[in-house]
């Protein structure tokens, strides 16, 4: 008698059109106030023919340990869209709509890690669906060590990765791909001896304490390019009323080729202050220009960032570390700074290195 095995019918798991998940830049670790993390963006595009609502975003390592889990108001705050939707509305994505999740992933150290992304979402007829993807391995490149871009102090580091319109959340697509050149940008503003950033009402650029301060090379490097010819508004009110074109957003600038595909950008420099030219070799601590009020700027300051191309906008911002500086204190909030309040001194001035924390007040010494 012939015995036959029972037929096995495969059970097909339900499939759903959902999100395209991408991380277009290979993240590199940054050390802020002694703690390592990854700051990068997860791009999501709804490829379904129905509205999808993001409920949760998770970042997992290759052992399936969850490193980040964003839900509720924290999730809504981390997601941005080009249409600038507000609150929970930015989590509801119509067919073809794109969004960006601005992620901050804590790390034990700066060693390379493998990451996986999971998006839990709801469709019109289903809840708690998942989309997995955007598997990445972080960069193994050694951290970049730089000197200070300025001398003396007290200078305040104006930036915060959570600000809706801060550097980190401004995307540019000027060359056929989206980039975040200011991912690790800092606006450096000089403070007065008792706080505040300007004399009188600060209506004139020259009334700002940092105006015309020397900016210096952060490393021995070659000048990659300079951008000149952008006029400076006579008053801050004139600057606020004038719409700046994208090509002039950086104002007068200097770009230094640091090697290994890294470029340092100094932006908003004072007219006629640039002392270097393309192809020239400069040495760390050498004066290359002066702080000004050109381009897209709300007041005199030095915008400094490092990126992966010799282009102010069409480049990905890269992390870096600064060699020791004195941490004098800081501001509790950007509102306190904007109102000209005194900064809070540290209990005891400390020596800092790595990447300064948001709103830290520091002294660079002689800038060498």
Coordinates of C-alpha atoms in Angstrom, one line a residue:
X1 CA 0.0 0.0 0.0
X2 CA 1.4 3.4 -1.0
X3 CA 1.5 6.0 1.7
X4 CA 1.5 9.6 0.8
X5 CA 2.3 12.6 3.0
X6 CA -0.6 15.0 3.6
X7 CA -0.5 18.1 1.4
X8 CA 0.8 21.2 3.0
X9 CA -0.8 24.5 2.0
X10 CA 1.3 27.6 2.5
X11 CA -0.4 30.3 4.4
X12 CA 0.4 33.7 2.8
X13 CA 1.0 36.5 5.3
X14 CA -0.9 39.7 4.6
X15 CA 1.0 42.3 2.7
X16 CA 0.5 46.0 2.7
X17 CA 1.7 48.9 0.6
X18 CA 3.3 51.3 3.0
X19 CA 6.4 53.4 3.5
X20 CA 9.6 53.7 1.7
X21 CA 12.2 54.1 4.4
X22 CA 15.6 55.7 3.7
X23 CA 18.7 57.1 5.5
X24 CA 20.5 58.9 2.7
X25 CA 23.5 59.8 4.7
X26 CA 25.9 57.4 6.6
X27 CA 25.8 58.7 10.2
X28 CA 29.0 59.5 12.0
X29 CA 29.0 59.6 15.9
X30 CA 29.3 62.9 17.7
X31 CA 30.4 63.4 21.3
X32 CA 28.4 66.2 23.0
X33 CA 29.3 67.1 26.6
X34 CA 31.1 63.8 27.0
X35 CA 28.2 61.6 25.6
X36 CA 28.3 59.8 22.2
X37 CA 25.2 59.8 20.0
X38 CA 24.1 59.6 16.4
X39 CA 22.2 62.5 14.8
X40 CA 20.6 61.7 11.5
X41 CA 17.4 61.6 9.5
X42 CA 15.0 58.8 8.6
X43 CA 13.1 59.8 5.4
X44 CA 9.6 58.3 5.0
X45 CA 7.4 58.4 1.8
X46 CA 3.9 57.0 1.8
X47 CA 3.7 54.7 -1.3
X48 CA 0.2 53.4 -0.5
X49 CA -3.0 54.6 -2.1
X50 CA -4.4 55.6 1.3
X51 CA -3.6 57.8 4.2
X52 CA -1.2 56.2 6.7
X53 CA -0.7 57.5 10.2
X54 CA 2.6 57.0 12.0
X55 CA 2.2 55.7 15.5
X56 CA 5.7 54.8 16.6
X57 CA 9.2 54.9 15.3
X58 CA 11.9 52.5 16.7
X59 CA 15.6 52.3 16.1
X60 CA 17.1 48.8 16.9
X61 CA 20.6 47.4 16.9
X62 CA 21.6 44.1 15.3
X63 CA 20.7 42.3 18.6
X64 CA 17.1 43.7 18.3
X65 CA 17.7 46.0 21.3
X66 CA 15.6 49.1 21.0
X67 CA 17.8 52.1 21.2
X68 CA 15.1 54.7 20.5
X69 CA 11.3 54.4 20.7
X70 CA 9.3 57.5 19.7
X71 CA 5.6 57.8 20.5
X72 CA 3.0 60.5 21.3
X73 CA 4.2 64.1 21.6
X74 CA 7.8 63.1 21.4
X75 CA 7.2 61.4 18.0
X76 CA 5.3 64.4 16.7
X77 CA 8.1 66.7 17.8
X78 CA 10.7 64.6 16.0
X79 CA 8.9 64.5 12.6
X80 CA 9.0 67.3 10.1
X81 CA 7.3 67.9 6.7
X82 CA 8.0 70.3 3.9
X83 CA 4.4 71.7 4.3
X84 CA 5.2 72.5 7.9
X85 CA 2.2 70.7 9.3
X86 CA 1.8 71.1 13.0
X87 CA 1.4 68.6 15.9
X88 CA -0.2 65.2 15.2
X89 CA -1.2 66.4 11.8
X90 CA 2.3 65.8 10.5
X91 CA 1.9 62.1 11.4
X92 CA -1.0 61.6 9.0
X93 CA 0.5 61.1 5.6
X94 CA -1.6 61.1 2.4
X95 CA -0.5 59.0 -0.6
X96 CA 2.8 60.2 -2.0
X97 CA 3.6 62.5 1.0
X98 CA 7.1 62.5 2.5
X99 CA 8.2 63.3 6.0
X100 CA 11.5 63.3 7.9
X101 CA 12.1 61.9 11.4
X102 CA 15.0 63.7 13.1
X103 CA 16.7 61.0 15.2
X104 CA 19.1 61.2 18.1
X105 CA 20.4 57.8 19.1
X106 CA 22.5 57.4 22.3
X107 CA 25.6 55.3 22.0
X108 CA 27.9 53.6 24.5
X109 CA 30.9 54.8 22.5
X110 CA 31.9 55.9 19.0
X111 CA 32.4 52.4 17.6
X112 CA 30.5 51.5 14.4
X113 CA 27.1 50.0 14.9
X114 CA 24.4 48.4 12.7
X115 CA 21.0 49.9 12.9
X116 CA 17.5 48.9 11.8
X117 CA 14.4 51.0 11.7
X118 CA 10.8 50.1 12.3
X119 CA 7.7 52.2 11.7
X120 CA 4.4 51.2 13.4
X121 CA 1.5 52.8 11.6
X122 CA -2.2 52.6 11.0
X123 CA -4.1 52.4 7.7
X124 CA -7.8 53.1 7.2
X125 CA -8.9 49.6 8.0
X126 CA -5.9 48.3 10.0
X127 CA -4.0 49.2 13.2
X128 CA -0.5 48.4 14.3
X129 CA 1.0 47.6 10.9
X130 CA 4.7 47.7 10.6
X131 CA 7.3 48.7 8.0
X132 CA 10.9 47.6 8.6
X133 CA 13.9 48.8 6.7
X134 CA 16.6 51.4 6.2
X135 CA 19.3 49.1 7.6
X136 CA 22.5 51.1 8.0
X137 CA 26.0 50.7 9.4
X138 CA 27.5 53.8 10.9
X139 CA 30.8 55.3 9.8
X140 CA 34.0 53.8 11.1
X141 CA 35.9 57.0 10.2
X142 CA 37.9 58.5 13.2
X143 CA 36.4 61.6 14.7
X144 CA 37.6 65.0 13.3
X145 CA 39.6 67.0 15.8
X146 CA 39.7 70.8 15.2
X147 CA 40.9 73.9 16.9
X148 CA 38.7 76.9 17.7
X149 CA 37.3 79.1 14.9
X150 CA 37.5 82.2 17.2
X151 CA 39.6 83.6 20.0
X152 CA 38.8 84.7 23.5
X153 CA 35.3 84.8 24.8
X154 CA 32.8 84.6 26.2
X155 CA 31.2 83.0 23.1
X156 CA 27.8 81.3 23.3
X157 CA 27.0 78.3 21.1
X158 CA 23.7 79.0 19.5
X159 CA 22.1 75.8 18.3
X160 CA 19.7 73.0 19.4
X161 CA 18.8 69.9 17.4
X162 CA 15.2 70.1 18.6
X163 CA 14.4 73.6 17.2
X164 CA 11.8 73.5 14.4
X165 CA 13.7 75.9 12.2
X166 CA 17.2 75.3 13.5
X167 CA 20.1 74.4 11.3
X168 CA 19.6 70.7 11.8
X169 CA 16.0 70.8 10.4
X170 CA 16.6 72.9 7.3
X171 CA 16.9 70.7 4.2
X172 CA 18.1 71.8 0.8
X173 CA 17.6 70.1 -2.6
X174 CA 19.6 72.3 -5.0
X175 CA 21.5 69.5 -6.9
X176 CA 18.9 66.8 -7.3
X177 CA 19.2 65.3 -3.8
X178 CA 18.2 66.5 -0.4
X179 CA 21.0 67.6 2.0
X180 CA 21.3 68.9 5.5
X181 CA 24.5 71.1 5.4
X182 CA 23.9 72.6 8.9
X183 CA 23.3 69.3 10.7
X184 CA 26.2 70.2 13.2
X185 CA 26.3 73.9 12.6
X186 CA 26.9 76.4 15.4
X187 CA 26.2 80.1 15.4
X188 CA 28.8 81.7 17.6
X189 CA 27.9 85.0 19.3
X190 CA 30.1 87.1 21.6
X191 CA 28.6 88.2 24.9
X192 CA 29.2 91.2 27.0
X193 CA 30.8 91.0 30.5
X194 CA 27.4 90.9 32.1
X195 CA 25.5 89.0 29.4
X196 CA 23.7 90.4 26.4
X197 CA 25.1 90.4 22.9
X198 CA 25.1 94.1 21.9
X199 CA 25.5 97.7 23.2
X200 CA 22.4 99.9 23.4
X201 CA 19.6 98.3 21.4
X202 CA 21.8 96.5 19.0
X203 CA 20.2 98.1 16.0
X204 CA 23.5 98.5 14.2
X205 CA 25.8 95.6 13.3
X206 CA 28.7 97.5 14.9
X207 CA 26.9 97.6 18.2
X208 CA 27.2 93.8 18.6
X209 CA 30.1 92.8 20.8
X210 CA 31.4 90.2 18.3
X211 CA 31.2 92.3 15.2
X212 CA 34.5 92.4 13.2
X213 CA 36.1 89.8 15.6
X214 CA 38.8 87.8 13.9
X215 CA 37.9 84.3 12.7
X216 CA 40.8 81.8 12.5
X217 CA 41.7 78.5 10.8
X218 CA 40.7 75.5 12.7
X219 CA 43.4 73.3 11.2
X220 CA 46.3 73.4 8.8
X221 CA 44.4 73.3 5.6
X222 CA 44.0 74.5 2.0
X223 CA 41.5 77.2 1.2
X224 CA 38.9 75.4 -1.0
X225 CA 36.9 78.5 -2.0
X226 CA 35.8 81.9 -0.9
X227 CA 32.5 83.7 -1.6
X228 CA 32.6 87.5 -1.6
X229 CA 30.7 90.5 -2.9
X230 CA 27.6 90.2 -0.6
X231 CA 26.8 93.6 0.9
X232 CA 26.0 94.1 4.6
X233 CA 22.7 95.8 5.7
X234 CA 23.3 99.1 7.5
X235 CA 20.8 98.1 10.2
X236 CA 19.3 94.9 11.6
X237 CA 15.9 96.1 10.5
X238 CA 17.1 96.5 6.9
X239 CA 18.5 93.0 7.0
X240 CA 15.2 91.6 8.3
X241 CA 13.2 93.4 5.6
X242 CA 15.5 92.1 2.8
X243 CA 14.8 88.7 1.3
X244 CA 18.1 86.9 0.7
X245 CA 18.4 84.5 -2.3
X246 CA 19.6 80.9 -1.7
X247 CA 22.9 81.6 -3.5
X248 CA 23.7 84.5 -1.1
X249 CA 22.4 82.8 2.1
X250 CA 25.9 82.0 3.4
X251 CA 26.9 85.7 2.8
X252 CA 30.6 86.2 2.4
X253 CA 32.3 82.9 3.3
X254 CA 35.5 80.9 3.4
X255 CA 35.7 77.1 2.9
X256 CA 38.8 75.2 4.1
X257 CA 39.7 71.7 2.7
X258 CA 40.5 69.7 5.8
X259 CA 41.3 66.5 3.8
X260 CA 39.5 63.2 3.8
X261 CA 36.4 64.7 2.2
X262 CA 35.8 67.3 4.9
X263 CA 35.3 71.0 4.5
X264 CA 35.0 73.7 7.1
X265 CA 32.7 76.6 6.4
X266 CA 32.9 80.1 7.9
X267 CA 29.8 82.1 6.9
X268 CA 28.3 85.7 7.2
X269 CA 31.8 87.3 7.1
X270 CA 32.2 91.1 7.0
X271 CA 32.6 92.6 3.6
X272 CA 36.2 93.1 2.4
X273 CA 37.5 91.2 5.4
X274 CA 38.5 87.9 3.8
X275 CA 42.4 87.6 3.9
X276 CA 42.8 84.4 2.0
X277 CA 42.2 83.0 -1.5
X278 CA 41.4 79.6 -3.1
X279 CA 44.4 77.3 -3.2
X280 CA 46.3 79.1 -0.4
X281 CA 47.7 77.1 2.5
X282 CA 46.7 78.3 6.0
X283 CA 47.8 77.2 9.4
X284 CA 45.8 76.5 12.5
X285 CA 45.1 79.8 14.4
X286 CA 45.8 82.0 11.4
X287 CA 43.3 84.9 10.8
X288 CA 41.3 84.3 7.7
X289 CA 38.5 87.0 7.9
X290 CA 36.2 88.9 10.3
X291 CA 32.8 88.2 11.8
X292 CA 30.1 90.1 10.0
X293 CA 26.4 90.4 9.1
X294 CA 26.0 89.2 5.5
X295 CA 23.6 86.7 3.9
X296 CA 20.7 85.2 5.7
X297 CA 21.4 86.3 9.3
X298 CA 19.4 87.8 12.1
X299 CA 22.4 89.5 13.7
X300 CA 26.2 89.5 13.5
X301 CA 27.6 86.0 14.3
X302 CA 29.9 83.4 12.9
X303 CA 28.1 80.4 11.4
X304 CA 30.6 77.5 11.4
X305 CA 30.0 74.0 10.2
X306 CA 31.8 71.0 8.6
X307 CA 30.4 69.2 5.5
X308 CA 31.3 66.6 2.9
X309 CA 31.6 68.9 -0.1
X310 CA 32.9 72.3 -1.1
X311 CA 29.4 73.8 -1.4
X312 CA 27.5 75.9 1.2
X313 CA 24.1 74.1 0.6
X314 CA 24.7 71.0 -1.5
X315 CA 26.5 69.0 1.1
X316 CA 25.9 66.8 4.2
X317 CA 26.9 68.3 7.5
X318 CA 29.5 66.3 9.4
X319 CA 30.3 66.1 13.1
X320 CA 33.6 67.2 14.6
X321 CA 35.3 67.7 17.9
X322 CA 37.0 70.8 19.2
X323 CA 40.1 70.6 21.3
X324 CA 40.0 71.9 24.8
X325 CA 38.1 75.1 25.7
X326 CA 37.0 76.6 28.9
X327 CA 33.3 76.1 29.8
X328 CA 32.2 79.2 31.7
X329 CA 28.5 78.5 32.0
X330 CA 25.4 78.6 29.8
X331 CA 21.9 79.7 29.2
X332 CA 18.9 77.8 30.4
X333 CA 16.9 78.7 27.3
X334 CA 17.2 80.6 24.0
X335 CA 14.6 83.0 25.3
X336 CA 16.9 84.1 28.1
X337 CA 19.6 84.7 25.6
X338 CA 17.4 86.6 23.2
X339 CA 16.2 88.9 26.1
X340 CA 19.8 89.8 26.9
X341 CA 19.7 88.2 30.3
X342 CA 23.0 87.2 32.1
X343 CA 24.1 83.7 31.5
X344 CA 24.4 81.3 34.4
X345 CA 28.1 80.7 35.4
X346 CA 29.3 77.2 36.0
X347 CA 29.8 76.1 39.6
X348 CA 33.5 75.8 38.7
X349 CA 34.8 76.6 35.2
X350 CA 35.7 73.3 33.5
X351 CA 37.7 72.3 30.5
X352 CA 35.6 71.0 27.7
X353 CA 36.4 69.2 24.5
X354 CA 34.4 67.4 21.8
X355 CA 31.3 69.2 20.6
X356 CA 29.9 72.0 22.8
X357 CA 26.4 71.5 24.2
X358 CA 23.6 73.8 23.2
X359 CA 23.8 77.3 24.7
X360 CA 27.1 76.7 26.4
X361 CA 29.2 79.8 27.1
X362 CA 32.9 79.1 26.4
X363 CA 36.3 80.9 26.2
X364 CA 38.7 79.8 23.5
X365 CA 41.8 81.5 24.8
X366 CA 44.2 82.5 22.1
X367 CA 42.5 80.2 19.5
X368 CA 45.5 78.1 18.8

